[in-house]
Each structure stands twice: as structure tokens, then as C-alpha cells.
XYZ file of C-alpha atoms in Angstrom:
587
model
C 0.000 0.000 0.000
C 1.379 3.437 -0.917
C 2.216 5.999 1.776
C -0.592 8.427 0.947
C -3.338 5.779 1.179
C -1.874 4.350 4.355
C -1.670 7.810 5.918
C -5.305 8.534 5.030
C -6.345 5.255 6.670
C -4.346 5.731 9.874
C -5.205 9.417 10.333
C -8.836 8.783 9.336
C -9.120 5.993 11.916
C -7.818 8.258 14.672
C -10.246 11.030 13.649
C -13.151 8.561 13.783
C -12.010 7.515 17.261
C -11.844 11.123 18.505
C -15.285 12.008 17.145
C -16.800 8.788 18.539
C -15.443 9.618 21.990
C -16.795 13.177 21.722
C -20.296 11.896 20.943
C -20.128 9.276 23.702
C -19.007 11.797 26.320
C -21.154 14.765 25.287
C -21.448 17.354 28.077
C -24.944 17.908 29.458
C -24.191 20.429 32.227
C -21.854 23.382 32.720
C -19.933 21.299 35.275
C -19.233 18.644 32.630
C -18.469 21.307 30.001
C -15.939 23.200 32.163
C -14.374 20.538 34.443
C -15.691 17.157 33.190
C -17.959 16.871 36.238
C -14.862 16.575 38.506
C -14.993 12.799 38.134
C -11.954 11.909 36.018
C -9.693 9.104 37.322
C -6.157 10.322 38.217
C -4.456 8.021 35.667
C -6.800 9.150 32.885
C -6.271 12.755 33.945
C -2.498 12.177 33.907
C -2.678 10.925 30.321
C -4.961 13.808 29.315
C -2.579 16.268 30.993
C 0.304 14.699 29.083
C -1.531 15.165 25.775
C -2.537 18.703 26.754
C 1.043 19.423 27.703
C 2.841 17.851 24.765
C 1.651 20.133 22.051
C 2.847 20.465 18.475
C 5.775 22.363 19.977
C 6.884 19.301 21.946
C 6.106 16.724 19.274
C 7.135 18.541 16.102
C 9.333 21.449 16.960
C 11.313 20.784 20.139
C 13.471 18.035 18.627
C 13.821 20.180 15.499
C 15.138 23.069 17.569
C 17.515 20.771 19.431
C 18.667 19.344 16.100
C 19.545 22.768 14.675
C 20.600 24.572 17.881
C 22.348 21.608 19.486
C 23.088 22.228 23.154
C 21.389 25.652 22.940
C 18.055 23.983 22.175
C 18.105 22.271 25.552
C 16.587 25.399 27.142
C 13.190 24.295 25.813
C 13.655 20.832 27.264
C 14.722 22.116 30.689
C 12.211 24.960 30.824
C 9.123 22.958 29.918
C 10.033 19.983 32.106
C 11.023 22.099 35.095
C 7.884 24.189 34.705
C 5.692 21.155 34.996
C 7.336 20.180 38.280
C 6.824 23.750 39.509
C 3.171 23.608 38.551
C 2.576 20.189 40.085
C 4.335 20.977 43.364
C 3.510 24.644 44.000
C 0.212 25.517 42.362
C -1.996 22.655 41.211
C -3.004 21.135 44.594
C -3.828 24.539 46.077
C -5.879 25.640 43.105
C -7.734 22.327 43.115
C -8.455 22.759 46.806
C -10.082 26.097 46.028
C -12.564 24.154 43.920
C -13.631 26.674 41.244
C -13.952 26.277 37.473
C -11.331 28.629 36.032
C -8.135 30.569 36.762
C -9.852 33.987 36.348
C -12.466 32.794 38.841
C -9.722 32.104 41.388
C -8.099 35.478 40.754
C -11.448 37.311 40.885
C -12.413 35.703 44.222
C -8.954 35.860 45.792
C -8.570 39.544 44.945
C -12.293 40.244 45.674
C -12.604 42.138 42.410
C -14.503 41.761 39.143
C -11.896 44.044 37.563
C -9.119 41.593 38.555
C -11.145 38.759 37.022
C -11.587 40.698 33.758
C -7.856 41.533 33.616
C -7.094 37.829 34.171
C -9.465 36.953 31.316
C -7.691 39.416 29.010
C -4.287 37.919 29.939
C -5.626 34.402 29.471
C -7.065 35.161 26.034
C -3.797 36.753 24.867
C -1.796 33.756 26.079
C -4.171 31.156 24.685
C -4.459 32.675 21.222
C -0.682 33.067 20.884
C -0.258 29.449 22.006
C -2.985 28.066 19.775
C -1.435 29.773 16.719
C 1.534 27.420 17.098
C -0.725 24.383 17.331
C -2.715 25.261 14.240
C 0.488 25.842 12.272
C 1.548 22.341 13.334
C -1.736 20.941 12.032
C -1.234 22.737 8.719
C 2.327 21.413 8.335
C 1.338 17.793 8.955
C -1.642 17.898 6.624
C 0.200 19.711 3.844
C 2.872 17.035 3.729
C 1.197 13.722 4.439
C -2.272 14.379 3.065
C -0.755 16.259 0.115
C -3.120 19.196 0.492
C -2.459 22.904 0.957
C -1.783 24.308 4.423
C -5.106 26.201 4.206
C -7.018 22.964 3.545
C -5.163 21.208 6.341
C -6.084 23.979 8.749
C -9.771 23.819 7.778
C -9.896 20.035 8.353
C -8.127 20.397 11.720
C -10.476 23.204 12.780
C -13.476 21.045 11.881
C -12.284 18.111 13.993
C -11.529 20.338 16.995
C -14.901 22.071 16.605
C -16.791 18.779 16.790
C -15.232 17.364 19.925
C -14.573 20.611 21.797
C -17.991 22.166 21.194
C -19.955 18.952 21.710
C -18.095 17.395 24.568
C -16.576 20.360 26.407
C -13.961 19.393 28.989
C -15.516 15.939 29.411
C -15.198 15.146 25.703
C -11.754 16.740 25.469
C -10.462 14.787 28.478
C -11.312 11.352 27.123
C -10.254 12.326 23.606
C -6.896 13.448 24.988
C -6.430 10.049 26.638
C -6.698 8.458 23.175
C -4.497 11.174 21.667
C -1.804 10.567 24.281
C -1.619 6.883 23.334
C -1.365 7.811 19.645
C 1.250 10.534 20.027
C 3.559 8.736 22.464
C 3.508 5.597 20.302
C 4.178 7.701 17.210
C 7.131 9.404 18.880
C 8.827 6.412 20.488
C 8.452 3.754 17.773
C 10.510 5.592 15.087
C 12.983 6.735 17.757
C 13.621 3.099 18.707
C 14.019 2.082 15.055
C 16.449 4.916 14.275
C 18.469 4.503 17.477
C 18.950 0.812 16.727
C 19.757 1.577 13.091
C 22.472 4.119 13.953
C 23.973 2.752 17.154
C 22.718 -0.798 17.632
C 21.037 0.290 20.883
C 17.203 0.353 20.707
C 16.803 2.682 23.717
C 17.092 6.236 22.294
C 18.565 8.017 25.366
C 21.229 5.300 25.633
C 21.774 5.313 21.881
C 22.579 9.034 22.060
C 25.553 8.199 24.278
C 26.659 5.186 22.225
C 29.088 4.689 19.378
C 27.993 4.717 15.747
C 27.249 1.156 14.667
C 30.332 -0.582 13.286
C 32.756 2.088 14.535
C 34.519 3.139 17.737
C 33.410 6.771 17.365
C 30.633 8.127 19.576
C 27.543 9.485 17.815
C 27.884 13.004 19.249
C 31.598 13.046 18.414
C 30.824 12.071 14.813
C 28.052 14.673 14.621
C 30.338 17.405 15.963
C 32.929 16.543 13.329
C 30.432 16.633 10.452
C 28.730 19.908 11.365
C 31.929 21.806 12.220
C 33.475 20.757 8.895
C 30.453 22.414 7.261
C 30.901 25.659 9.186
C 28.198 25.073 11.802
C 28.814 25.427 15.548
C 29.728 22.213 17.327
C 26.558 20.343 18.229
C 27.518 20.062 21.884
C 28.211 23.793 22.211
C 25.564 26.451 22.722
C 25.187 29.611 20.661
C 23.314 31.657 23.279
C 24.724 33.791 26.085
C 24.484 32.518 29.651
C 22.005 35.217 30.703
C 19.758 34.504 27.710
C 19.768 30.780 28.424
C 18.894 31.484 32.062
C 16.102 33.938 31.115
C 14.541 31.648 28.484
C 14.660 28.636 30.794
C 13.157 30.614 33.687
C 10.452 32.165 31.471
C 9.495 28.748 30.131
C 9.396 27.285 33.655
C 7.226 29.917 35.294
C 5.218 30.397 32.118
C 4.437 26.697 32.126
C 3.178 26.989 35.681
C 0.872 29.820 34.614
C -0.657 28.179 31.553
C -4.429 28.076 32.093
C -5.214 25.040 29.928
C -2.898 22.849 32.028
C -3.966 24.292 35.384
C -7.624 23.628 34.655
C -6.890 19.920 34.241
C -6.393 19.646 38.014
C -9.977 20.836 38.538
C -11.345 17.722 36.793
C -10.453 15.124 39.461
C -12.556 14.399 42.565
C -10.139 15.590 45.302
C -6.840 17.291 46.158
C -5.249 13.866 46.699
C -6.309 12.865 43.186
C -4.879 16.146 41.850
C -1.478 15.282 43.342
C -1.727 11.697 42.070
C -2.628 12.765 38.528
C 0.274 15.266 38.551
C 2.641 12.347 39.288
C 1.159 10.187 36.540
C 1.357 13.061 34.073
C 5.033 13.598 34.897
C 5.724 9.927 34.115
C 3.810 10.091 30.815
C 5.520 13.348 29.793
C 8.975 11.999 30.678
C 8.632 9.222 28.099
C 8.715 11.792 25.282
C 11.074 14.307 26.828
C 13.741 11.691 27.557
C 13.720 10.679 23.892
C 13.686 14.207 22.403
C 17.460 14.920 22.629
C 18.208 11.613 20.896
C 15.588 12.261 18.216
C 17.044 15.726 17.552
C 20.666 14.572 17.314
C 19.869 11.539 15.166
C 17.692 13.612 12.830
C 20.514 16.128 12.346
C 22.997 13.314 11.731
C 20.734 11.609 9.199
C 19.886 14.838 7.372
C 23.490 16.011 7.109
C 24.785 12.579 6.136
C 22.184 12.309 3.392
C 23.262 15.569 1.764
C 26.983 15.409 2.575
C 27.741 11.784 1.777
C 31.531 11.934 2.194
C 34.449 14.160 3.242
C 33.949 17.914 2.830
C 35.873 19.130 -0.215
C 35.404 16.094 -2.440
C 32.939 17.077 -5.188
C 31.388 13.626 -5.320
C 30.537 13.924 -1.600
C 27.739 16.397 -2.288
C 24.404 14.819 -3.211
C 23.431 15.227 -6.865
C 20.151 17.159 -6.899
C 18.647 14.968 -9.621
C 19.312 11.905 -7.427
C 17.737 13.377 -4.285
C 15.513 10.938 -2.361
C 11.724 10.990 -2.663
C 11.228 12.500 0.800
C 13.080 15.637 -0.306
C 10.924 15.915 -3.414
C 7.746 15.598 -1.349
C 8.802 18.218 1.198
C 9.825 20.583 -1.614
C 6.181 20.572 -2.733
C 5.139 22.013 0.640
C 7.629 24.876 0.387
C 9.167 23.868 3.731
C 12.346 22.523 2.071
C 14.008 24.586 -0.668
C 17.021 24.171 -2.954
C 18.754 26.844 -5.017
C 21.687 25.812 -7.229
C 23.840 28.906 -6.700
C 26.995 27.615 -8.411
C 25.181 25.671 -11.136
C 26.979 22.368 -10.497
C 23.793 20.308 -9.980
C 24.921 19.219 -6.515
C 23.606 20.269 -3.091
C 25.963 22.279 -0.895
C 24.498 22.454 2.621
C 26.726 24.470 4.963
C 26.841 27.590 7.146
C 27.968 30.259 4.702
C 28.027 32.865 7.484
C 30.759 31.041 9.415
C 32.795 29.094 6.883
C 36.049 30.729 5.789
C 35.239 32.512 2.472
C 38.623 31.504 1.035
C 37.899 27.840 1.711
C 34.387 28.124 0.269
C 35.838 29.757 -2.857
C 38.448 27.017 -3.117
C 35.665 24.420 -3.053
C 33.644 26.302 -5.657
C 30.777 26.928 -3.244
C 28.828 30.171 -3.611
C 26.526 30.007 -0.597
C 24.275 27.554 1.207
C 21.862 25.972 -1.254
C 19.486 24.036 1.024
C 16.913 25.553 3.400
C 15.113 23.214 5.809
C 12.240 24.387 8.028
C 12.982 23.283 11.594
C 9.404 22.168 12.169
C 9.583 19.364 9.587
C 12.540 17.475 10.989
C 10.660 15.102 13.328
C 8.130 14.351 10.596
C 10.807 13.835 7.957
C 13.104 11.790 10.214
C 11.460 8.374 9.567
C 11.511 9.046 5.821
C 15.171 10.078 5.916
C 15.947 6.869 7.804
C 13.887 4.888 5.248
C 11.596 3.345 7.839
C 8.472 1.393 6.731
C 5.467 3.374 5.481
C 3.312 2.367 8.464
C 5.788 4.090 10.797
C 5.652 7.280 8.699
C 1.822 7.207 8.727
C 1.881 6.695 12.491
C 4.099 9.760 12.923
C 1.608 11.817 10.886
C -1.237 10.708 13.162
C 0.901 11.482 16.230
C 1.763 14.984 15.038
C -1.890 15.760 14.395
C -2.902 14.297 17.781
C -0.344 16.455 19.594
C -1.485 19.652 17.900
C -5.216 18.961 18.202
C -5.106 17.912 21.861
C -3.497 21.144 23.010
C -5.550 23.311 20.648
C -8.766 21.836 22.037
C -7.679 22.492 25.630
C -6.781 26.093 24.819
C -10.007 26.740 22.952
C -12.048 25.411 25.852
C -10.178 27.710 28.235
C -10.975 30.684 25.985
C -14.620 29.679 25.732
C -15.013 29.193 29.503
C -13.301 32.537 30.169
C -15.860 34.299 27.973
C -19.041 32.416 28.913
C -18.327 31.826 32.614
C -15.979 34.608 33.720
C -17.162 37.469 31.528
C -20.862 36.655 31.044
C -22.145 34.509 33.916
C -19.961 36.020 36.624
C -19.553 39.633 35.482
C -21.737 41.140 32.754
C -24.800 38.814 32.477
C -25.272 37.257 35.888
C -28.944 36.356 35.258
C -28.425 33.887 32.382
C -29.511 30.285 32.916
C -27.172 27.290 32.886
C -28.486 26.338 29.449
C -27.784 29.832 28.089
C -24.301 29.769 29.620
C -23.616 26.397 27.974
C -24.790 27.752 24.611
C -22.608 30.848 25.048
C -19.614 28.614 25.804
C -20.162 26.608 22.621
C -20.575 29.738 20.480
C -17.413 31.226 22.030
C -15.522 28.008 21.260
C -16.688 28.162 17.634
C -15.566 31.778 17.202
C -12.254 31.026 18.913
C -11.609 28.163 16.465
C -12.045 30.535 13.499
C -9.583 33.038 14.976
C -7.152 30.231 15.816
C -7.266 29.060 12.214
C -6.366 32.539 10.980
C -3.481 32.776 13.447
C -2.296 29.329 12.433
C -2.074 30.484 8.824
C -0.166 33.649 9.802
C 2.094 32.587 12.704
C 4.926 34.899 13.784
C 7.638 32.191 13.854
C 8.486 28.538 14.260
C 6.010 26.493 16.308
C 8.242 26.281 19.368
C 9.127 29.983 19.177
C 5.453 30.983 18.961
C 4.736 28.790 21.944
C 7.695 30.321 23.801
C 6.035 33.737 23.430
C 2.851 32.341 25.007
C 4.891 31.029 27.913
C 6.538 34.445 28.310
C 3.132 36.132 28.476
C 1.900 33.578 31.028
C 5.065 34.052 33.102
C 4.682 37.813 33.195
C 0.930 38.014 33.845
C -0.896 35.066 35.425
C 1.882 33.215 37.265
C 2.756 36.007 39.763
C -0.937 36.694 40.462
C -1.618 33.005 41.167
C 1.582 32.575 43.185
C 0.968 35.615 45.381
C -2.717 34.730 45.622
C -1.753 31.456 47.302
C 1.325 32.388 49.312
C 0.855 36.051 50.290
C -1.935 37.408 52.475
C -0.780 41.003 51.922
C -1.104 41.378 48.136
C -4.449 43.047 47.376
C -6.591 43.659 44.319
C -4.929 46.970 43.390
C -1.506 45.321 43.462
C -2.611 42.239 41.515
C -4.280 44.262 38.743
C -1.345 46.680 38.422
C 1.126 43.769 38.397
C -0.696 41.736 35.746
C -1.131 44.719 33.432
C 2.500 45.842 33.877
C 3.903 42.385 33.145
C 1.622 41.687 30.178
C 2.053 45.084 28.483
C 5.844 45.100 28.954
C 6.338 41.559 27.646
C 3.906 41.849 24.747
C 5.407 45.204 23.736
C 8.944 43.758 23.775
C 7.911 40.783 21.639
C 6.097 42.978 19.105
C 9.041 45.423 19.049
C 11.459 42.712 17.888
C 9.212 40.125 16.219
C 6.574 42.425 14.711
C 3.451 40.295 15.189
C 0.969 41.666 12.593
C 3.325 44.634 11.963
C 6.884 45.051 10.757
C 9.509 44.681 13.554
C 10.607 48.030 14.954
C 14.206 46.879 15.525
C 16.505 44.125 14.287
C 16.220 41.060 16.508
C 19.907 40.719 17.435
C 21.668 40.432 20.789
C 23.177 43.925 20.510
C 19.670 45.460 20.655
C 18.189 43.279 23.437
C 17.516 44.585 26.957
C 20.144 43.057 29.287
C 21.068 40.734 26.415
C 17.752 38.855 26.768
C 15.937 37.696 23.626
C 12.135 38.013 23.097
C 11.816 34.304 23.981
C 13.211 34.993 27.471
C 11.779 38.450 28.205
C 8.841 36.948 30.113
C 11.273 36.411 32.998
C 11.872 40.180 33.247
C 8.121 40.769 32.860
C 7.513 38.379 35.764
C 9.935 40.283 38.015
C 8.257 43.552 37.008
C 4.858 42.051 37.875
C 6.047 40.963 41.344
C 7.687 44.344 42.086
C 4.697 46.415 40.948
C 2.159 44.188 42.724
C 4.036 44.244 46.049
C 4.768 47.995 45.880
C 1.159 48.927 45.053
C -0.181 46.565 47.723
C 2.065 48.124 50.364
C 0.806 51.577 49.425
C -2.896 50.605 49.610
C -5.228 48.927 52.122
C -4.681 45.301 53.143
C -7.159 42.656 51.864
C -10.289 42.046 54.002
C -9.831 39.650 56.931
C -12.008 36.946 55.331
C -9.725 36.927 52.285
C -6.654 36.593 54.493
C -8.366 33.703 56.308
C -9.155 32.099 52.952
C -5.492 32.306 51.862
C -4.389 30.661 55.105
C -7.028 27.963 54.629
C -5.984 27.197 51.028
C -2.376 26.709 52.105
C -3.383 24.274 54.848
C -2.735 20.646 53.819
C -6.043 19.555 55.349
C -9.712 20.225 54.684
C -9.725 19.469 50.975
C -13.296 18.314 50.811
C -14.546 21.350 52.710
C -12.711 23.633 50.311
C -14.703 22.252 47.428
C -17.759 23.901 48.942
C -16.247 27.395 48.858
């Protein structure tokens, strides 16, 4: 069976499964729509959290970034993993103990202010839409390649699937769909990794294969990779290209931003008790670790396979550069998507793939090279890896289904968060308090539908690579919601004036910095280079500075204004207490 037919069958089967689950678990009440009726088993919630967590950025783009940035790409690995631990240990149990539906609801009640709730909703919508843009781009990339349709068509199909199971099933439908999506995506990630690790090193366990020798030689894989890429003018794979302060800022922004992401936090509201919230956090960490432990190996092996395919022998020997007319089929297929491009600059009919910005011009001239001729989008590397390694078609089709599952699972979670923020926090709790439960449910479904349309547009016009877009969302979460949640739990002195001023300061500063250098919807106002960055921190890491600004402003304003009411201070002390979980649910 040819690859296209097989891919249609595998992806079609997974779509049928997702839609069937959505119909089976259709939400009938607002409680089921927002928090799945608070009856999800901890193991199922752990798998759903894993799928929610491991977005297109984790599945498609993280290994691609590691492959091209080498050691420097590890900031995404450390930041996202560390952030989950921070969320599970510091925030999730306390928020679950509070027992409300949404993050804005917690902030509105804790800071006894509808204005604080509305500001939290604005922050949440900004974060979620930036994040979902990355997911929808991932959907478009997978469809455009494996289904051989345009990115626009791929986006429309993905939007339709998300619409059906998010609007029908709400959180209940999304939860059980994400359980199925976790199984699909983790299988799709690990199976080709095992094949490729065994193929290259003889060791089927990818993390161990990364530290092993290349099969049939005494040379370690990373040593061989370093030699190949440095000969081509690239930085050594095991060396980073970022400054220490930028690495620290990006890692910190990703960590605290992770802990402030609303679509992950809300997952801990879906289990019956605080104990179950802690248990599901542990299960989720185990499920997430399976992918994150393999990612560095996947990235390194993909870079090795790609480079070895194009540069087949020693640098300098003309016959070592792949003849363009003899390029493998996977390159021809990716060229059709526009995500892999070749330009024969010296007219020799061979592919020269090297870093023309770093290679000695005299050496390049001696070799007859007139510039790098191959451009590879970082987001395609995980998808292309099985094809480069010439794995069976069923493995390639499985990877396509996994990439789609990863993008759709996170997109659905984000869209539900946006819809609940509008229908529950803005309408039911603030501007239209008299609406019935049925009207609120209808408003939530309409909001989800509108949000899907906007997400599709953003997916077609993303401001960067999937992982970079997602990094901006984490920066916005770090600078706005995380400090408000953190101080709401651990400080009795921070009041509504401080929280509102802090959230607005952090969000406006971070968003302005990102737009200034990345130019989302406008042209950048300055060149995005280290010489222009504040304190040498890139837009991906500026959320860390925004977070500090939020804390400073919130504490200073709180000190200058009246303390919170005594009942709020008592509530903060109660939330922090390790006992009384069931009683808290009645708050």
C-alpha cells in the first residue's frame, strides 16, 4: 500500500475515534463542560494532561530546535520539564483545593474584584491565542505534507475536527479524547525513535543510543556529529550559541510560564479531590517523561541523518555532495510544501548544505561553493526523520497521526479555556449574571466556535516557528498570570490593586517587547539581534523580566494601599493548609 493511502487510513481511523469519543461523552451540564464533572480518574487525567502538555511544539518542533541549535536547544527541554514540576508541586493542589472552574475565577475571588477577574481573562485570552497559533500551524504542516493538500485545507480540516469534539463534549469530551491522543502521540514518537536509534547505534533505547558509538565504529555518535557539522561551518553540536544570561532567562520564562498556563492548570480541577490532583500530577510527569527523555536523541539523530544524506563523504570532495537529480523521494515531497528549498547557486547540480556565514570565504571559494543551497524548516525534521531513515510506510503514517494528535489535543484544551473565560468569567460572573445554565452552555459553545475561526487565521499567519510561537505564550503567562496566582496562594498582603497593576505591567511590557522585535501583525521596529536586546535577553526569554516587574509592581502597590479584608486573608491561610480538601470544594 502506498504511503498516501496508508496515511489517510491511519489518520482517518484516529479522527473517527476522537469524534466517537466526543459523541459518547457529550457534556450535558456546565460542570461537565468546564471541568468534566470533577470525576476523572487520576491516571486518565495524567494521560490527558500529558496530551494537553505535549503540544505540536513538543512533538514537532522541540526536537527540530535541538537538532539545529544543538546544546542551545536544551533550554526548551529544561524549561518545559522544570515548569511542569513547579506547577505540580507549587500551584496545582492549592488551586484544586479552592474548587472553582477557572483561573480567572480564582483570581477574581482571591482579589475580591470583578476588575481583577476581567484583567485575568484578558491575559488568558492573549496567552491562549498566541499558544494556539503554534498548534494550528503544526496541524497545517502535517496535513500539507502527508495528506498532500495545501496548508489552508489542512487547517480547515483540523479546525473542523476540533470544533466537533470541543464544542460537543466540552472538557468531558476533550479529556477522554486526549487520553486516546496521548496513546497515539507517544507511540508515534517512540516507535521511530527506537528504530532509528537501533539503526544508527545498535542500541534500541534512544537516550542510551545518544551516548553510544555509531554502529560498526569506535566513534561516539555526538563526536561524529560534531565533526560533520563543524566541517560544514556550523557550531559544534555540543556547544551552545546563546549567552548565559539569555539561556537562564529563556529557561526561567518557560518554567514559570508553564506553571501559569491556564489550559494545564484547569486539568487539576477535573479530578474528585486534592489527593487525586497530586496523584494525577505524578502520573502526568511519568507520561511526559517518556517523550522528553527521547527528544534529545531524536534531535541529534535527525541532524545526523539529514546532514549525512546531503553530505555523503568528506567535505571538499565534489562527489561527496548529493546530486540534486538523485535526491531521495522524501526531499521531493517536502519541496512541494515549500518547507524545504534548494537553489543551485553555483550551477553544479549538486547540493551544498553548509553555514555560509561562518565558513572561511577563502575555503568556500576554493571548493567552488557560492553560498548555502538548502533551506530546511525546523518544524519538519521530526516528521521527515522516519523518511530520511527509510523506515516502513506504516511508521511514517503513524508519525503523521501522532503529530496531528499532539497539535489537536493542546488546541482543544486552549479553545475550551478561551470559551469558559468568555461564557463563565465574563458573562455569567460579570456582565450577564442572570443567564440560565443552558444559556451559559450555549454561550460557551458559540465562544468556542468563534475562537476556532480566529485560531485558524493565526495558524495560517504565525509569527515564527512552532516552538518559538509557543515560547512567546509562555513568556506572556510568566509575566501576567503566574505572579498573580503565586501571590494569591502564598501572600496574604497582596491586594486587588496590586494584583491588577502587576498583571497589566507584566503583560504590556512583555507583549510590547515581543512585538518590538518580532513584529506580530506589523513590521519589527528593531533588528532582533543580541546587541539590541535589553540586558542581552531575547524576546523568547523576556517573560522572565516581565515576571519580576509584575512581582515588584504588585508588592509595591499593595504596600501603598489597604490590606485585603480579613475573610480573604483567612481564605489564603485555609488554602495553604494541607487539610480540609473536601470542605474547600464547597467554597
